[in-house]
C-alpha cells in the first residue's frame, strides 16, 4: 500500500490528507485541487472509476470480495495478498486522479457522463378576461 501512495503522491499537484479523523472511517486521502480522488483505509482503497468501471464490475462478479463498484463510479477495492495487482490499482488511481485534476492533467472526457437536467417548458396560459 505504501508504494501505491508514494507513486500516486508523485502525480502533479497531489496533496495528502486524512478524512474522518478520529472515527472508524478514518482514511488517508490523496487530493488534487482540494478534492479527494483516492481514500486509503487499513484494508481497502476507494477510487472513482469511469472508463474502467465495466472492468471493475466484471472483476467483482469473477472474484467476489476483490472490489465493489457503485453506480456513481466510486469503487471499493480490497487490498492484500491475492487481491488485484499493483498495475491495475495504479491505473485505477491515475484514472480517478484525472477525473478531478484540472487541465492539462485531467479532462472532462474522463468523467462519467451525467444526465442532463430536464428543461421545463413554460407554457403561457391565456389571460383571464374580467
PDB file of C-alpha atoms in Angstrom:
ATOM      1  CA  UNK A   1       0.000   0.000   0.000  1.00  0.00           C
ATOM      2  CA  UNK A   2       2.848   2.386   0.761  1.00  0.00           C
ATOM      3  CA  UNK A   3       4.188   2.013  -2.772  1.00  0.00           C
ATOM      4  CA  UNK A   4       0.740   2.886  -4.196  1.00  0.00           C
ATOM      5  CA  UNK A   5       0.513   6.016  -2.066  1.00  0.00           C
ATOM      6  CA  UNK A   6       4.090   7.007  -2.909  1.00  0.00           C
ATOM      7  CA  UNK A   7       3.568   6.639  -6.657  1.00  0.00           C
ATOM      8  CA  UNK A   8       0.222   8.473  -6.579  1.00  0.00           C
ATOM      9  CA  UNK A   9       1.711  11.273  -4.472  1.00  0.00           C
ATOM     10  CA  UNK A  10       4.135  11.958  -7.346  1.00  0.00           C
ATOM     11  CA  UNK A  11       1.291  12.975  -9.666  1.00  0.00           C
ATOM     12  CA  UNK A  12       1.271  16.752 -10.309  1.00  0.00           C
ATOM     13  CA  UNK A  13      -0.457  18.835  -7.625  1.00  0.00           C
ATOM     14  CA  UNK A  14      -1.299  15.960  -5.266  1.00  0.00           C
ATOM     15  CA  UNK A  15      -1.659  16.637  -1.534  1.00  0.00           C
ATOM     16  CA  UNK A  16      -2.010  14.045   1.203  1.00  0.00           C
ATOM     17  CA  UNK A  17      -4.554  14.314   3.980  1.00  0.00           C
ATOM     18  CA  UNK A  18      -6.783  12.453   6.428  1.00  0.00           C
ATOM     19  CA  UNK A  19     -10.546  12.033   6.056  1.00  0.00           C
ATOM     20  CA  UNK A  20     -12.875  11.389   9.008  1.00  0.00           C
ATOM     21  CA  UNK A  21     -10.012  11.718  11.512  1.00  0.00           C
ATOM     22  CA  UNK A  22     -10.612  10.028  14.842  1.00  0.00           C
ATOM     23  CA  UNK A  23     -13.529   7.899  13.624  1.00  0.00           C
ATOM     24  CA  UNK A  24     -13.880   4.292  12.489  1.00  0.00           C
ATOM     25  CA  UNK A  25     -13.991   5.618   8.909  1.00  0.00           C
ATOM     26  CA  UNK A  26     -10.631   7.388   9.154  1.00  0.00           C
ATOM     27  CA  UNK A  27      -8.650   7.029   5.949  1.00  0.00           C
ATOM     28  CA  UNK A  28      -5.635   8.541   4.275  1.00  0.00           C
ATOM     29  CA  UNK A  29      -6.581  10.663   1.281  1.00  0.00           C
ATOM     30  CA  UNK A  30      -4.903  11.924  -1.833  1.00  0.00           C
ATOM     31  CA  UNK A  31      -6.294  15.212  -3.137  1.00  0.00           C
ATOM     32  CA  UNK A  32      -5.976  17.332  -6.221  1.00  0.00           C
ATOM     33  CA  UNK A  33      -7.302  20.862  -6.273  1.00  0.00           C
ATOM     34  CA  UNK A  34      -8.830  20.304  -2.804  1.00  0.00           C
ATOM     35  CA  UNK A  35     -10.868  17.280  -3.927  1.00  0.00           C
ATOM     36  CA  UNK A  36     -10.067  13.752  -2.766  1.00  0.00           C
ATOM     37  CA  UNK A  37      -9.601  11.226  -5.549  1.00  0.00           C
ATOM     38  CA  UNK A  38      -8.330   8.253  -3.504  1.00  0.00           C
ATOM     39  CA  UNK A  39      -9.104   7.049   0.017  1.00  0.00           C
ATOM     40  CA  UNK A  40      -6.778   4.504   1.633  1.00  0.00           C
ATOM     41  CA  UNK A  41      -8.282   2.606   4.563  1.00  0.00           C
ATOM     42  CA  UNK A  42      -6.469  -0.040   6.609  1.00  0.00           C
ATOM     43  CA  UNK A  43      -7.539  -2.858   4.253  1.00  0.00           C
ATOM     44  CA  UNK A  44      -9.074  -1.128   1.270  1.00  0.00           C
ATOM     45  CA  UNK A  45      -8.842   1.616  -1.306  1.00  0.00           C
ATOM     46  CA  UNK A  46     -11.634   3.738  -2.764  1.00  0.00           C
ATOM     47  CA  UNK A  47     -11.270   5.376  -6.176  1.00  0.00           C
ATOM     48  CA  UNK A  48     -13.670   6.868  -8.697  1.00  0.00           C
ATOM     49  CA  UNK A  49     -13.680   4.993 -11.993  1.00  0.00           C
ATOM     50  CA  UNK A  50     -15.143   5.901 -15.362  1.00  0.00           C
ATOM     51  CA  UNK A  51     -13.540   4.036 -18.262  1.00  0.00           C
ATOM     52  CA  UNK A  52     -12.538   1.101 -16.049  1.00  0.00           C
ATOM     53  CA  UNK A  53     -15.907   0.769 -14.318  1.00  0.00           C
ATOM     54  CA  UNK A  54     -17.050  -2.113 -16.589  1.00  0.00           C
ATOM     55  CA  UNK A  55     -13.757  -3.905 -15.839  1.00  0.00           C
ATOM     56  CA  UNK A  56     -14.334  -3.453 -12.098  1.00  0.00           C
ATOM     57  CA  UNK A  57     -17.892  -4.778 -12.431  1.00  0.00           C
ATOM     58  CA  UNK A  58     -16.611  -7.886 -14.239  1.00  0.00           C
ATOM     59  CA  UNK A  59     -13.920  -8.411 -11.592  1.00  0.00           C
ATOM     60  CA  UNK A  60     -16.488  -8.051  -8.808  1.00  0.00           C
ATOM     61  CA  UNK A  61     -18.505 -10.921 -10.322  1.00  0.00           C
ATOM     62  CA  UNK A  62     -15.495 -13.098 -11.146  1.00  0.00           C
ATOM     63  CA  UNK A  63     -13.663 -12.523  -7.857  1.00  0.00           C
ATOM     64  CA  UNK A  64     -16.194 -11.639  -5.129  1.00  0.00           C
ATOM     65  CA  UNK A  65     -14.617  -9.562  -2.406  1.00  0.00           C
ATOM     66  CA  UNK A  66     -11.923  -8.098  -4.650  1.00  0.00           C
ATOM     67  CA  UNK A  67     -13.851  -4.908  -5.408  1.00  0.00           C
ATOM     68  CA  UNK A  68     -17.281  -3.343  -5.007  1.00  0.00           C
ATOM     69  CA  UNK A  69     -18.168  -0.823  -7.716  1.00  0.00           C
ATOM     70  CA  UNK A  70     -21.079   1.576  -7.273  1.00  0.00           C
ATOM     71  CA  UNK A  71     -23.300   3.188  -9.875  1.00  0.00           C
ATOM     72  CA  UNK A  72     -21.624   6.562  -9.293  1.00  0.00           C
ATOM     73  CA  UNK A  73     -18.221   5.134 -10.157  1.00  0.00           C
ATOM     74  CA  UNK A  74     -16.762   5.044  -6.639  1.00  0.00           C
ATOM     75  CA  UNK A  75     -15.204   1.616  -6.229  1.00  0.00           C
ATOM     76  CA  UNK A  76     -14.021  -0.028  -3.029  1.00  0.00           C
ATOM     77  CA  UNK A  77     -11.023  -2.282  -3.657  1.00  0.00           C
ATOM     78  CA  UNK A  78      -9.765  -4.824  -1.143  1.00  0.00           C
ATOM     79  CA  UNK A  79      -6.021  -4.649  -0.504  1.00  0.00           C
ATOM     80  CA  UNK A  80      -3.924  -7.611   0.483  1.00  0.00           C
ATOM     81  CA  UNK A  81      -2.337 -10.833  -0.751  1.00  0.00           C
ATOM     82  CA  UNK A  82      -4.194 -12.496  -3.608  1.00  0.00           C
ATOM     83  CA  UNK A  83      -6.164  -9.383  -4.492  1.00  0.00           C
ATOM     84  CA  UNK A  84      -5.808  -7.111  -7.532  1.00  0.00           C
ATOM     85  CA  UNK A  85      -2.332  -6.425  -8.904  1.00  0.00           C
ATOM     86  CA  UNK A  86      -0.348  -3.240  -8.403  1.00  0.00           C
ATOM     87  CA  UNK A  87      -0.532  -2.388 -12.130  1.00  0.00           C
ATOM     88  CA  UNK A  88      -4.359  -2.424 -12.077  1.00  0.00           C
ATOM     89  CA  UNK A  89      -4.514  -0.413  -8.858  1.00  0.00           C
ATOM     90  CA  UNK A  90      -2.036   2.161 -10.181  1.00  0.00           C
ATOM     91  CA  UNK A  91      -4.072   2.512 -13.382  1.00  0.00           C
ATOM     92  CA  UNK A  92      -7.287   2.992 -11.395  1.00  0.00           C
ATOM     93  CA  UNK A  93      -5.725   5.579  -9.063  1.00  0.00           C
ATOM     94  CA  UNK A  94      -4.465   7.529 -12.086  1.00  0.00           C
ATOM     95  CA  UNK A  95      -7.896   7.343 -13.702  1.00  0.00           C
ATOM     96  CA  UNK A  96      -9.507   8.681 -10.530  1.00  0.00           C
ATOM     97  CA  UNK A  97      -6.906  11.466 -10.372  1.00  0.00           C
ATOM     98  CA  UNK A  98      -7.662  12.543 -13.945  1.00  0.00           C
ATOM     99  CA  UNK A  99     -11.356  12.949 -13.154  1.00  0.00           C
ATOM    100  CA  UNK A 100     -10.603  15.566 -10.522  1.00  0.00           C
ATOM    101  CA  UNK A 101      -7.436  17.189 -11.863  1.00  0.00           C
ATOM    102  CA  UNK A 102      -7.690  20.473 -13.747  1.00  0.00           C
ATOM    103  CA  UNK A 103      -6.381  20.637 -17.333  1.00  0.00           C
ATOM    104  CA  UNK A 104      -3.833  19.768 -18.613  1.00  0.00           C
ATOM    105  CA  UNK A 105      -3.606  16.805 -16.179  1.00  0.00           C
ATOM    106  CA  UNK A 106      -7.269  15.867 -16.255  1.00  0.00           C
ATOM    107  CA  UNK A 107     -10.014  16.240 -18.791  1.00  0.00           C
ATOM    108  CA  UNK A 108     -13.783  16.312 -18.721  1.00  0.00           C
ATOM    109  CA  UNK A 109     -13.790  13.436 -21.227  1.00  0.00           C
ATOM    110  CA  UNK A 110     -12.541  11.116 -18.469  1.00  0.00           C
ATOM    111  CA  UNK A 111     -15.606  11.758 -16.325  1.00  0.00           C
ATOM    112  CA  UNK A 112     -18.723   9.637 -16.303  1.00  0.00           C
ATOM    113  CA  UNK A 113     -21.486  11.024 -18.464  1.00  0.00           C
ATOM    114  CA  UNK A 114     -24.062  12.880 -16.441  1.00  0.00           C
ATOM    115  CA  UNK A 115     -27.772  13.057 -17.027  1.00  0.00           C
ATOM    116  CA  UNK A 116     -28.744  16.376 -18.435  1.00  0.00           C
ATOM    117  CA  UNK A 117     -31.301  18.185 -16.371  1.00  0.00           C
ATOM    118  CA  UNK A 118     -34.714  18.158 -17.936  1.00  0.00           C
ATOM    119  CA  UNK A 119     -35.611  21.546 -19.300  1.00  0.00           C
ATOM    120  CA  UNK A 120     -39.031  22.734 -18.248  1.00  0.00           C
ATOM    121  CA  UNK A 121     -41.059  24.333 -20.945  1.00  0.00           C
ATOM    122  CA  UNK A 122     -43.188  27.131 -19.688  1.00  0.00           C
ATOM    123  CA  UNK A 123     -46.487  27.477 -21.405  1.00  0.00           C
ATOM    124  CA  UNK A 124     -48.216  30.800 -21.189  1.00  0.00           C
ATOM    125  CA  UNK A 125     -51.798  30.487 -20.159  1.00  0.00           C
ATOM    126  CA  UNK A 126     -54.235  32.793 -21.852  1.00  0.00           C
ATOM    127  CA  UNK A 127     -55.051  35.857 -19.793  1.00  0.00           C
ATOM    128  CA  UNK A 128     -58.361  35.813 -17.957  1.00  0.00           C
ATOM    129  CA  UNK A 129     -60.889  38.276 -19.051  1.00  0.00           C
ATOM    130  CA  UNK A 130     -62.822  40.026 -16.364  1.00  0.00           C
TER     131      UNK A 130
END
